[in-house]
Amino acid sequence: LLIKLGDDQFVPLGCEADLQAIINFPKEEIDTLIWTPTSPCAFPCLDTTITPLNQTRYTVKVIDINGCVAFDTITYWVKKDRHVYIPNAFTPNGDGINDFFVVYGGKDVQEVKTFRVFDRWGELLLEHKNFPPNMTDYGWDGKLDSKRMNENVFVFYVEVLFLDGWVERYAGEVVLHR
């Protein structure tokens, strides 16, 4: 009796991975199948898709109809590269290209907790909270009270919440070009 999960794997935060147990006997001869931690399958299954948030070691134990036991383990190491991109310039001129100053994030980003834009004297021009990344609806269009701001350098402050609960803070400058 043999069950194999394969070699340990690396998976980027927020991405799915296949968790597959390979056995050397007919599936119909399985009496008991136990995953640790518990499998997300609704019923005992040999394969599933997982999205680990942290390093996780999975163990599968199988007992066949004759009472024979086999088990294997695999570790999924989560790569936490923190995929966030905040442009350093934008051109709100209505051409449909870079018209909004937006916080961009990968699959590892749960939400943008705080997005603030200030002028060079520290006046708050824009603030949005708790929204998904990559959304122009939550970007800055280069206006204050519906009036176009002049070309200038502005300051931003951003807090990003990642799927694993980590909050990263970003601050910098953005240039508004007309």
Backbone as JSON, one array per atom type, in Angstrom:
{
  "sequence": "LLIKLGDDQFVPLGCEADLQAIINFPKEEIDTLIWTPTSPCAFPCLDTTITPLNQTRYTVKVIDINGCVAFDTITYWVKKDRHVYIPNAFTPNGDGINDFFVVYGGKDVQEVKTFRVFDRWGELLLEHKNFPPNMTDYGWDGKLDSKRMNENVFVFYVEVLFLDGWVERYAGEVVLHR",
  "N": [[0.86, -1.18, 0.0], [0.65, 2.16, -0.92], [0.94, 5.68, -0.78], [1.4, 8.85, -2.24], [2.37, 12.23, -2.07], [4.1, 13.84, -3.36], [6.87, 16.14, -4.02], [7.9, 18.82, -1.8], [6.5, 22.11, -2.23], [6.62, 25.43, -3.68], [4.51, 28.25, -3.52], [3.06, 31.22, -4.73], [1.78, 33.82, -2.61], [-1.7, 34.05, -2.36], [-2.23, 32.6, -4.62], [-3.45, 29.61, -6.2], [-2.9, 26.11, -5.57], [-2.37, 22.72, -6.56], [-3.3, 19.96, -4.68], [-2.54, 16.76, -4.49], [-3.04, 13.36, -4.01], [-1.47, 10.37, -4.78], [-2.18, 7.02, -5.33], [-1.34, 3.48, -5.11], [-3.19, 1.51, -5.57], [-6.56, 0.31, -6.23], [-9.03, 2.87, -6.16], [-11.5, 2.25, -5.12], [-10.96, 0.56, -3.04], [-10.37, 2.06, -0.84], [-10.9, 2.64, 2.52], [-10.79, 4.54, 4.6], [-9.93, 7.96, 4.55], [-7.89, 10.49, 5.54], [-7.15, 13.85, 5.92], [-4.74, 16.17, 7.09], [-3.87, 19.49, 7.68], [-7.5, 19.61, 7.81], [-9.04, 18.69, 4.79], [-10.28, 20.84, 2.19], [-12.25, 19.6, 0.76], [-15.62, 18.51, 0.29], [-16.16, 15.92, 0.77], [-14.27, 12.92, 1.47], [-11.41, 13.05, -0.52], [-8.98, 12.48, -3.12], [-7.67, 14.48, -4.45], [-7.44, 18.05, -4.54], [-7.88, 21.62, -4.64], [-5.92, 24.13, -3.21], [-5.34, 27.18, -1.34], [-2.94, 28.29, 0.21], [-2.13, 30.44, 2.97], [0.0, 30.74, 4.6], [3.1, 29.01, 5.37], [2.39, 25.64, 5.11], [1.98, 22.37, 6.25], [0.88, 19.45, 4.91], [-0.7, 16.39, 5.61], [-1.61, 13.18, 4.56], [-3.52, 10.38, 5.3], [-4.22, 7.07, 4.62], [-6.42, 4.32, 4.83], [-6.93, 1.08, 3.85], [-9.44, -1.35, 2.72], [-8.61, -3.67, 3.89], [-7.41, -2.94, 6.2], [-4.85, -2.01, 6.08], [-2.37, 0.57, 6.36], [-1.22, 3.7, 5.12], [0.75, 6.68, 4.71], [1.6, 10.09, 3.84], [3.46, 13.17, 3.58], [3.49, 16.65, 2.71], [4.92, 19.84, 2.2], [3.83, 23.12, 1.7], [5.37, 25.96, 0.79], [4.95, 29.35, 1.2], [5.43, 31.98, -0.96], [6.04, 35.28, -0.35], [5.93, 37.88, -1.95], [4.74, 40.36, -2.09], [3.01, 42.02, -4.04], [2.63, 45.03, -5.13], [1.99, 48.0, -6.86], [2.61, 51.34, -7.28], [2.18, 54.08, -9.16], [4.54, 56.66, -10.23], [3.86, 58.87, -11.59], [1.18, 60.48, -13.4], [-1.26, 61.23, -15.97], [-3.82, 63.05, -16.2], [-5.51, 63.73, -18.66], [-7.64, 63.01, -20.17], [-7.28, 61.19, -22.25], [-7.58, 58.53, -21.88], [-5.44, 57.03, -21.07], [-3.47, 56.41, -18.35], [-5.02, 58.2, -16.8], [-5.84, 58.26, -14.21], [-4.63, 58.23, -10.87], [-3.76, 55.41, -9.37], [-3.83, 52.67, -7.03], [-2.23, 49.7, -7.53], [-2.48, 46.16, -7.32], [-1.53, 42.69, -6.74], [-2.72, 39.23, -6.77], [-2.24, 38.63, -4.16], [-3.07, 40.71, -2.6], [-5.47, 41.77, -0.35], [-7.03, 44.07, 0.27], [-6.98, 47.66, -0.22], [-6.35, 49.52, 2.46], [-6.05, 52.21, 3.2], [-5.87, 55.18, 1.32], [-4.37, 58.06, 0.56], [-3.95, 61.36, -0.7], [-1.93, 64.21, -0.8], [-1.29, 67.78, -1.03], [1.67, 69.82, -1.62], [1.84, 71.29, 0.69], [0.73, 69.82, 2.61], [-2.02, 69.59, 2.69], [-4.9, 67.62, 2.74], [-6.07, 66.07, -0.09], [-7.43, 63.91, -1.15], [-9.06, 61.0, 0.03], [-9.52, 57.59, 0.45], [-10.91, 54.57, 1.73], [-10.57, 51.1, 2.56], [-10.94, 49.36, 0.07], [-10.92, 47.48, -3.06], [-7.85, 46.72, -4.87], [-6.56, 48.17, -7.97], [-8.65, 49.64, -9.05], [-10.1, 52.18, -10.83], [-12.19, 53.7, -9.94], [-11.58, 54.29, -7.35], [-9.37, 55.79, -7.59], [-7.32, 58.76, -8.06], [-8.29, 61.58, -9.86], [-6.88, 63.86, -10.4], [-8.12, 66.17, -9.63], [-9.55, 68.7, -7.47], [-12.31, 69.3, -5.62], [-13.84, 69.15, -8.0], [-12.32, 70.73, -9.69], [-9.62, 71.13, -11.92], [-6.35, 70.33, -10.95], [-3.21, 72.04, -11.02], [-0.21, 71.17, -12.85], [2.08, 69.42, -10.87], [3.97, 68.23, -8.01], [2.84, 65.74, -5.89], [2.04, 64.23, -2.71], [1.71, 60.92, -1.47], [0.05, 58.51, 0.67], [-0.27, 55.19, 1.55], [-1.9, 52.28, 2.75], [-1.78, 48.83, 2.66], [-3.55, 45.82, 2.86], [-2.71, 42.48, 3.07], [-3.49, 39.09, 2.02], [-2.6, 37.34, 4.0], [-2.87, 38.74, 6.31], [-0.94, 40.64, 6.82], [0.0, 44.05, 6.98], [1.16, 46.52, 4.9], [2.88, 49.6, 4.58], [3.05, 52.4, 2.44], [4.65, 55.25, 1.13], [5.16, 58.21, -0.74], [5.99, 60.18, -3.66], [4.08, 61.61, -6.31], [3.85, 62.65, -9.65], [1.87, 64.97, -11.29], [1.03, 65.34, -14.56], [-0.05, 67.37, -17.23]],
  "CA": [[0.0, 0.0, 0.0], [1.5, 3.35, -1.05], [0.3, 6.95, -1.12], [2.44, 9.86, -2.45], [1.94, 13.61, -2.3], [5.11, 14.53, -4.17], [7.87, 16.97, -3.36], [7.46, 20.1, -1.25], [6.23, 23.07, -3.3], [6.51, 26.86, -3.4], [3.34, 28.84, -4.16], [2.94, 32.64, -4.39], [0.65, 34.19, -1.77], [-2.91, 34.37, -3.11], [-2.38, 31.71, -5.77], [-3.9, 28.26, -5.92], [-1.99, 24.99, -5.83], [-3.04, 21.42, -6.56], [-2.9, 19.0, -3.64], [-2.97, 15.5, -5.1], [-2.5, 12.11, -3.46], [-1.43, 9.28, -5.77], [-2.16, 5.72, -4.65], [-0.95, 2.35, -5.97], [-4.22, 0.48, -5.48], [-7.83, 0.87, -6.72], [-9.71, 3.86, -5.33], [-12.64, 1.58, -4.48], [-10.49, -0.17, -1.86], [-10.13, 3.0, 0.26], [-11.89, 2.6, 3.6], [-10.72, 5.81, 5.31], [-8.96, 8.92, 4.02], [-7.85, 11.6, 6.5], [-6.21, 14.92, 5.61], [-4.42, 17.1, 8.16], [-5.15, 19.95, 8.19], [-8.68, 19.09, 7.14], [-9.15, 19.02, 3.37], [-11.46, 21.64, 1.86], [-13.23, 18.77, 0.04], [-16.86, 18.23, 1.02], [-16.1, 14.48, 1.07], [-12.87, 12.48, 1.32], [-10.98, 13.04, -1.92], [-7.55, 12.32, -3.34], [-7.09, 15.72, -4.95], [-8.19, 19.27, -4.32], [-7.14, 22.85, -4.86], [-5.74, 24.88, -1.97], [-4.74, 28.51, -1.42], [-2.35, 28.49, 1.54], [-1.74, 31.8, 3.31], [1.29, 30.62, 5.28], [3.68, 27.69, 5.2], [1.47, 24.62, 5.63], [2.38, 20.97, 6.03], [-0.3, 18.6, 4.75], [-0.5, 14.95, 5.77], [-2.75, 12.36, 4.19], [-3.44, 9.01, 5.82], [-5.22, 6.23, 3.97], [-6.59, 2.96, 5.34], [-7.69, 0.33, 2.84], [-10.48, -2.25, 3.25], [-7.94, -4.76, 4.64], [-6.84, -2.38, 7.42], [-3.47, -1.54, 5.86], [-2.27, 2.02, 6.51], [-0.11, 4.42, 4.48], [0.6, 8.13, 4.81], [2.67, 10.9, 3.28], [3.34, 14.58, 3.91], [4.04, 17.63, 1.78], [4.89, 21.2, 2.72], [3.7, 24.21, 0.75], [6.03, 27.17, 1.25], [4.28, 30.48, 0.56], [6.31, 33.1, -1.33], [5.34, 36.53, -0.05], [6.65, 38.93, -2.66], [4.01, 41.62, -1.88], [2.85, 42.64, -5.36], [1.96, 46.33, -5.11], [2.61, 48.98, -7.74], [2.05, 52.68, -7.16], [2.9, 54.88, -10.16], [5.17, 57.9, -9.76], [3.34, 59.95, -12.42], [-0.04, 60.19, -14.16], [-1.6, 62.3, -16.91], [-5.29, 63.12, -16.31], [-5.85, 64.62, -19.77], [-8.82, 62.5, -20.87], [-6.96, 60.34, -23.4], [-7.82, 57.14, -21.51], [-4.18, 56.39, -20.67], [-2.93, 56.98, -17.11], [-5.83, 59.34, -16.38], [-6.09, 58.17, -12.77], [-3.57, 57.76, -9.97], [-4.41, 54.22, -8.82], [-3.0, 51.68, -6.35], [-2.35, 48.41, -8.19], [-2.04, 45.04, -6.49], [-1.68, 41.34, -7.27], [-3.66, 38.32, -6.11], [-1.91, 38.55, -2.74], [-3.63, 41.88, -1.92], [-6.88, 41.64, 0.04], [-7.65, 45.38, 0.05], [-6.25, 48.87, 0.13], [-7.0, 50.01, 3.67], [-6.02, 53.67, 3.21], [-5.23, 55.83, 0.18], [-4.46, 59.51, 0.76], [-3.12, 62.22, -1.54], [-1.75, 65.53, -0.2], [-0.5, 68.73, -1.8], [3.01, 69.99, -1.03], [1.71, 71.95, 1.99], [0.15, 68.85, 3.53], [-3.49, 69.58, 2.67], [-5.47, 66.36, 2.25], [-6.85, 66.27, -1.31], [-8.23, 62.72, -1.45], [-8.92, 59.87, 0.95], [-10.42, 56.44, 0.27], [-10.58, 53.5, 2.67], [-11.13, 49.74, 2.44], [-11.42, 49.09, -1.29], [-10.04, 46.56, -3.79], [-6.84, 47.39, -5.7], [-6.73, 48.19, -9.43], [-9.95, 50.22, -9.36], [-10.04, 53.61, -11.11], [-13.23, 54.36, -9.13], [-10.95, 54.71, -6.1], [-8.15, 56.51, -7.92], [-7.41, 60.22, -8.07], [-8.39, 62.1, -11.22], [-6.13, 65.11, -10.52], [-9.0, 67.3, -9.35], [-9.97, 69.0, -6.11], [-13.64, 69.92, -5.71], [-14.18, 69.16, -9.43], [-11.46, 71.65, -10.43], [-8.34, 70.53, -12.29], [-5.16, 70.82, -10.26], [-2.1, 72.34, -11.91], [0.92, 70.23, -12.81], [2.83, 69.58, -9.64], [4.33, 67.0, -7.31], [1.96, 65.5, -4.75], [2.51, 63.19, -1.79], [0.68, 59.92, -1.18], [0.23, 57.56, 1.76], [-1.11, 54.02, 1.26], [-1.8, 51.08, 3.58], [-2.31, 47.69, 1.92], [-3.75, 44.59, 3.64], [-2.49, 41.27, 2.28], [-4.32, 37.95, 2.39], [-2.1, 36.69, 5.22], [-3.07, 39.64, 7.44], [0.15, 41.61, 6.9], [-0.29, 45.39, 6.47], [2.37, 47.22, 4.45], [2.64, 51.03, 4.37], [3.83, 52.99, 1.35], [4.56, 56.71, 1.03], [6.03, 58.7, -1.79], [5.56, 61.32, -4.45], [3.53, 61.35, -7.64], [3.85, 63.85, -10.48], [0.7, 65.17, -12.15], [1.36, 65.99, -15.84], [-1.23, 67.67, -18.06]],
  "C": [[0.9, 1.23, 0.0], [0.64, 4.55, -1.41], [1.41, 8.0, -1.2], [1.8, 11.21, -2.72], [2.94, 14.39, -3.15], [6.05, 15.36, -3.33], [7.25, 18.24, -2.8], [7.39, 21.13, -2.38], [6.29, 24.5, -2.77], [5.3, 27.38, -4.16], [3.29, 30.32, -3.76], [1.69, 32.9, -3.55], [-0.52, 34.61, -2.65], [-3.16, 33.48, -4.31], [-2.79, 30.31, -5.31], [-2.8, 27.24, -6.23], [-2.81, 23.71, -5.79], [-2.44, 20.54, -5.48], [-3.45, 17.66, -4.09], [-2.24, 14.32, -4.47], [-2.59, 11.03, -4.52], [-1.29, 7.97, -5.01], [-1.82, 4.61, -5.64], [-1.94, 1.19, -5.87], [-5.54, 1.11, -5.93], [-8.5, 1.78, -5.69], [-10.86, 3.23, -4.53], [-12.24, 0.84, -3.21], [-10.13, 0.75, -0.69], [-11.27, 2.86, 1.27], [-11.96, 3.96, 4.29], [-9.62, 6.67, 4.69], [-9.01, 10.15, 4.92], [-6.76, 12.59, 6.09], [-5.98, 15.75, 6.88], [-3.53, 18.19, 7.58], [-6.29, 19.45, 7.32], [-8.74, 19.59, 5.7], [-10.38, 19.9, 3.14], [-12.51, 20.87, 1.07], [-14.46, 18.57, 0.92], [-16.91, 16.76, 1.44], [-14.65, 14.06, 0.93], [-12.48, 12.37, -0.15], [-9.46, 12.92, -1.98], [-6.89, 13.58, -3.88], [-8.04, 16.89, -4.74], [-7.31, 20.45, -4.66], [-7.1, 23.62, -3.55], [-5.17, 26.25, -2.28], [-4.14, 28.81, -0.05], [-1.92, 29.95, 1.75], [-0.38, 31.85, 3.99], [1.85, 29.23, 4.98], [2.76, 26.67, 5.86], [1.99, 23.25, 5.26], [1.11, 20.13, 6.01], [0.12, 17.15, 4.91], [-1.77, 14.26, 5.32], [-2.49, 10.95, 4.69], [-4.57, 8.22, 5.17], [-5.22, 4.85, 4.63], [-7.44, 2.22, 4.31], [-8.67, -0.64, 3.52], [-9.9, -3.43, 4.03], [-7.3, -4.26, 5.93], [-5.4, -1.93, 7.28], [-3.45, -0.01, 5.84], [-1.04, 2.54, 5.76], [-0.34, 5.91, 4.68], [1.79, 8.81, 4.14], [2.42, 12.34, 3.69], [3.95, 15.42, 2.79], [3.93, 19.0, 2.44], [4.77, 22.17, 1.56], [4.29, 25.45, 1.4], [5.41, 28.33, 0.48], [5.29, 31.6, 0.32], [5.52, 34.39, -1.17], [6.1, 37.7, -0.65], [5.98, 40.29, -2.58], [3.91, 42.42, -3.18], [1.98, 43.89, -5.29], [2.74, 47.25, -6.05], [1.87, 50.3, -7.58], [2.83, 53.56, -8.12], [3.52, 56.14, -9.55], [4.75, 59.1, -10.61], [2.03, 59.5, -13.06], [-0.42, 61.43, -14.95], [-3.12, 62.37, -17.09], [-5.74, 64.11, -17.39], [-7.0, 64.09, -20.62], [-8.53, 61.61, -22.05], [-7.17, 58.85, -23.1], [-6.58, 56.37, -21.09], [-3.64, 57.12, -19.44], [-3.69, 58.21, -16.63], [-6.1, 59.37, -14.88], [-4.84, 57.69, -12.04], [-4.2, 56.65, -9.13], [-3.38, 53.35, -8.1], [-3.28, 50.33, -7.0], [-1.82, 47.31, -7.28], [-2.3, 43.71, -7.16], [-2.7, 40.53, -6.49], [-3.42, 38.22, -4.61], [-2.48, 39.71, -1.93], [-5.11, 41.63, -1.62], [-7.62, 42.95, -0.21], [-6.65, 46.49, 0.31], [-7.0, 49.47, 1.31], [-7.11, 51.54, 3.68], [-5.29, 54.16, 1.97], [-5.45, 57.33, 0.35], [-3.5, 60.22, -0.2], [-3.12, 63.61, -0.91], [-1.06, 66.46, -1.19], [0.82, 68.96, -1.06], [2.98, 70.72, 0.31], [1.04, 71.04, 3.03], [-1.36, 68.83, 3.59], [-3.97, 68.27, 2.06], [-6.39, 66.65, 1.06], [-7.82, 65.12, -1.57], [-8.0, 61.69, -0.36], [-9.98, 58.83, 0.63], [-9.96, 55.37, 1.25], [-11.28, 52.21, 2.28], [-11.77, 49.46, 1.08], [-10.45, 48.14, -2.0], [-9.01, 47.33, -4.62], [-7.29, 47.41, -7.17], [-8.04, 48.84, -9.89], [-9.82, 51.73, -9.6], [-11.1, 54.38, -10.33], [-12.67, 54.9, -7.82], [-9.61, 55.4, -6.36], [-8.39, 58.01, -7.85], [-7.36, 60.7, -9.5], [-7.65, 63.42, -11.4], [-6.96, 66.35, -10.27], [-9.21, 67.46, -7.85], [-11.26, 69.8, -6.22], [-14.04, 70.15, -7.17], [-13.35, 70.13, -10.27], [-10.11, 70.98, -10.68], [-7.2, 71.18, -11.51], [-4.08, 71.1, -11.3], [-1.06, 71.24, -11.83], [1.73, 70.51, -11.56], [3.23, 68.21, -9.11], [3.44, 66.91, -6.08], [2.51, 64.34, -3.93], [1.37, 62.21, -1.55], [1.08, 59.08, 0.03], [-0.77, 56.43, 1.52], [-0.84, 52.94, 2.29], [-2.49, 49.95, 2.83], [-2.38, 46.48, 2.85], [-3.59, 43.4, 2.7], [-3.32, 40.11, 2.83], [-3.88, 37.27, 3.68], [-2.2, 37.59, 6.44], [-2.01, 40.72, 7.6], [-0.31, 42.94, 6.31], [1.04, 46.07, 6.14], [1.99, 48.68, 4.18], [3.59, 51.55, 3.29], [3.61, 54.5, 1.38], [5.53, 57.16, -0.04], [5.44, 59.9, -2.5], [5.02, 60.85, -5.79], [3.48, 62.69, -8.39], [2.58, 63.85, -11.34], [1.15, 65.95, -13.38], [0.07, 66.23, -16.59], [-0.85, 67.59, -19.52]]
}
